[in-house]
Amino acid sequence: MLRAGRSLRGSWPTPVGVVLLLLATSIALPLARWGDSALVLALIPAAVAGYLAGRHMVGLVPAVVAFSVVLAASLPISYVLPGTAPLGDWMASVLIALLTVVAPWWFGRYRMLREEQRESDAAILADRAQADERGRIADDLHDTIGHELALIAVQAGALELGRDLSPAQREQFRALREAAVRASDRLRDVVRVTRPEDGPSRLDPVGGEGIAALVAGARDAGMSVEAAIDHALVAAADPLIAELAVRTVREGLTNAARHAPGAAVEIHVGRSDADGVTVSIRSAASTETGAQGSGHGIPSLRRRAELLGGSIDADSTPGGGFELRLRAPMRAETVAHGSMDAADPALRTNARAARRRVWQATIVPAVILGLALVGFAVVQAITFAHTAVTSELYESIELGATRAALAPLLPAGTPGPVPIVAEPPSPDGTECEYFAARDGWLHFTDATYRLCFDQGVLVEKTLLEAR
């Protein structure tokens, strides 16, 4: 499933994309009619416009409507414009639109959909890592605090039964036992809420604002923190990367407060050498004794970073301090981790949705190509039936035959316009008719037969061929 809440950074409003596609597709008919002019230079901007519309225009239906409107309207317009072959010109315009606008549009849309799938896969994997982390936290709560609360309840119950207690003391131990039981029940409720896999709501701010809030909170608590934050860089990064940066800073400050209380902390958030995001939290050595941690924070953070295409390093500094470093790309990258990721139902569903959307986009050029082929076949059949003379029939026609005698053998022909091939002067006083020189509707040629009549008698027959 491609997420509806994906980032739309770089997407275009639908009216902008529709207008661009209308303008780009509209050049097809002029190119089909006057393709030997400077209009051919419009092919490049038309192809670029089609690609950009596909790359940044989210809606599929508006693009289909734009293509359909222009190609449908070009058919009657081809009859209005001056020319000899309106159906042929329309067919050519459909093919030009397919090659110069629709094909680049489809490629751009394919790239957009693939990027959406990668971002959605990364979000799914990141959410799963977060759910795993929440599950580990729930296990810790249940195994440690739950166990301690159970011991408190048991001990309070035993003391409540003491024979040498006054009624007031016995009541106090009973209240203590009931409080421990209530706390244990509340803990189970918290664990139950923590375990769902549909992902928690984001309560923390992300990006530079979230990091600044963490730094301010640490300073208010009495920590000595120096921070250099590139807020513009974090704001430009993928939201998942920005959230990862916030988590890294939070983990670094937590570690400093826990393991090195009183030590100065330096935070740096900037651009890495590989044009990505780098986050560094360095704490100096402390003379005070810090608390022992559970060891879950950095491994969980490292797994989350790896799922997004980044890395986490945690090392001691030469002066006895500690440094936590994050290196991540600007855009989240999906990184598979074993067969479990490949078999993840959410990823499979997401892949199927992506393939379905790609196929939906593929239908557009396929339908246009199909219509073009059908139209081409219809034009060829009509041309052959109404204007074509086979070579066998042409050879059988003899000079001196009357037009009335040839009428049952000849199609309607094209009596008026001059053919597109070179034509010698016709005999004086004659009326000439032109016929396509074709032996079948799949016979492609510009050759033309010219039959010239004088007073209804055939005086010349000529094969006109392109030079």
XYZ file of C-alpha atoms in Angstrom, residues 250-406:
157
model
C 18.013 12.720 22.222
C 19.977 9.487 22.715
C 23.255 11.391 22.895
C 21.940 13.812 25.526
C 20.411 10.949 27.518
C 23.693 9.050 27.514
C 25.592 12.167 28.571
C 23.205 12.852 31.439
C 23.254 9.223 32.563
C 26.894 8.215 32.126
C 28.709 11.559 32.366
C 26.706 13.891 34.601
C 28.142 17.386 34.758
C 30.269 16.951 31.616
C 30.080 19.471 28.766
C 28.293 18.307 25.606
C 28.953 19.441 22.023
C 26.339 18.889 19.305
C 26.996 19.341 15.603
C 24.375 18.870 12.867
C 25.529 19.599 9.322
C 26.182 18.301 5.813
C 28.404 15.267 5.316
C 31.047 14.830 2.616
C 28.660 12.559 0.681
C 26.021 15.315 0.506
C 24.029 13.788 3.351
C 23.305 14.584 6.996
C 25.793 14.063 9.795
C 24.979 14.386 13.498
C 27.606 14.296 16.239
C 27.038 14.408 20.016
C 30.288 14.473 21.987
C 30.443 14.543 25.791
C 33.592 15.242 27.770
C 34.885 13.024 30.551
C 33.130 13.319 33.900
C 34.570 13.049 37.378
C 31.212 11.918 38.742
C 29.929 8.356 38.712
C 27.240 7.807 36.122
C 24.392 5.331 36.120
C 24.505 2.056 34.203
C 22.286 1.911 31.117
C 20.223 -0.962 29.729
C 22.083 -1.012 26.407
C 18.908 -0.865 24.270
C 19.092 2.734 23.076
C 22.037 2.714 20.673
C 21.329 -0.745 19.129
C 17.721 0.273 18.450
C 18.906 3.565 16.973
C 21.508 1.765 14.848
C 18.922 -0.607 13.394
C 16.617 2.286 12.552
C 19.471 4.155 10.841
C 20.427 1.093 8.797
C 16.833 0.639 7.638
C 16.911 4.202 6.297
C 20.272 3.821 4.570
C 22.396 5.462 7.300
C 24.826 4.328 10.000
C 25.433 4.922 13.717
C 28.864 4.887 15.383
C 29.478 5.131 19.119
C 33.071 5.365 20.413
C 35.070 6.668 23.324
C 37.089 9.815 22.710
C 40.833 10.097 23.540
C 40.106 12.328 26.523
C 37.847 9.764 28.144
C 34.614 11.151 26.801
C 32.079 9.613 24.447
C 30.826 10.431 20.932
C 27.696 9.296 19.122
C 27.686 9.880 15.332
C 25.000 9.538 12.688
C 25.597 9.559 8.935
C 22.462 9.428 6.765
C 21.402 10.351 3.215
C 19.099 13.287 2.537
C 16.446 10.879 1.202
C 15.428 7.700 2.994
C 16.643 4.531 1.300
C 15.073 1.118 1.764
C 17.635 -1.453 2.888
C 16.523 -5.077 3.055
C 17.504 -7.091 6.100
C 17.182 -10.765 5.432
C 14.300 -12.885 4.283
C 11.935 -11.556 6.961
C 11.903 -8.138 5.280
C 11.296 -9.706 1.891
C 8.363 -11.670 3.332
C 6.885 -8.718 5.186
C 3.164 -8.542 4.277
C 3.177 -4.737 4.321
C 6.099 -4.635 1.870
C 4.428 -7.172 -0.413
C 1.201 -5.179 -0.346
C 3.151 -2.004 -1.058
C 4.919 -3.639 -4.011
C 1.617 -4.878 -5.452
C 0.096 -1.410 -5.131
C 3.120 0.116 -6.867
C 2.922 -2.399 -9.721
C -0.801 -1.724 -10.097
C -0.225 2.025 -10.376
C 2.569 1.470 -12.907
C 0.248 -0.698 -14.997
C -2.473 1.925 -14.765
C -0.046 4.489 -16.151
C 1.039 2.009 -18.841
C -2.528 1.720 -20.097
C -2.467 5.343 -21.307
C 0.271 5.013 -23.972
C -0.934 1.487 -24.766
C -4.468 2.717 -25.498
C -3.176 5.623 -27.571
C -0.884 3.284 -29.508
C -3.767 0.859 -30.043
C -6.036 3.627 -31.266
C -3.266 4.880 -33.548
C -2.774 1.432 -35.056
C -6.499 0.931 -35.532
C -6.832 4.400 -37.026
C -3.883 3.754 -39.298
C -5.463 0.544 -40.532
C -8.777 2.326 -41.122
C -7.091 5.161 -43.025
C -5.158 2.690 -45.163
C -8.283 0.668 -45.909
C -10.322 3.761 -46.804
C -7.502 5.104 -48.971
C -7.149 1.802 -50.799
C -10.907 1.380 -51.295
C -11.601 4.925 -52.543
C -8.418 6.081 -54.275
C -6.173 3.092 -55.078
C -5.535 1.338 -58.365
C -3.530 -1.880 -58.455
C -0.631 -2.339 -60.825
C -2.496 -5.144 -62.574
C -5.475 -2.900 -63.295
C -3.226 -0.039 -64.393
C -1.448 -2.252 -66.914
C -4.778 -3.421 -68.322
C -5.974 0.121 -69.023
C -5.348 1.107 -72.638
C -5.099 4.547 -74.204
C -8.220 5.494 -76.130
C -10.579 3.972 -73.598
C -13.490 6.192 -72.646
C -14.078 7.452 -69.105
C -17.521 5.875 -69.149
C -16.046 2.477 -70.021
C -13.453 2.771 -67.212
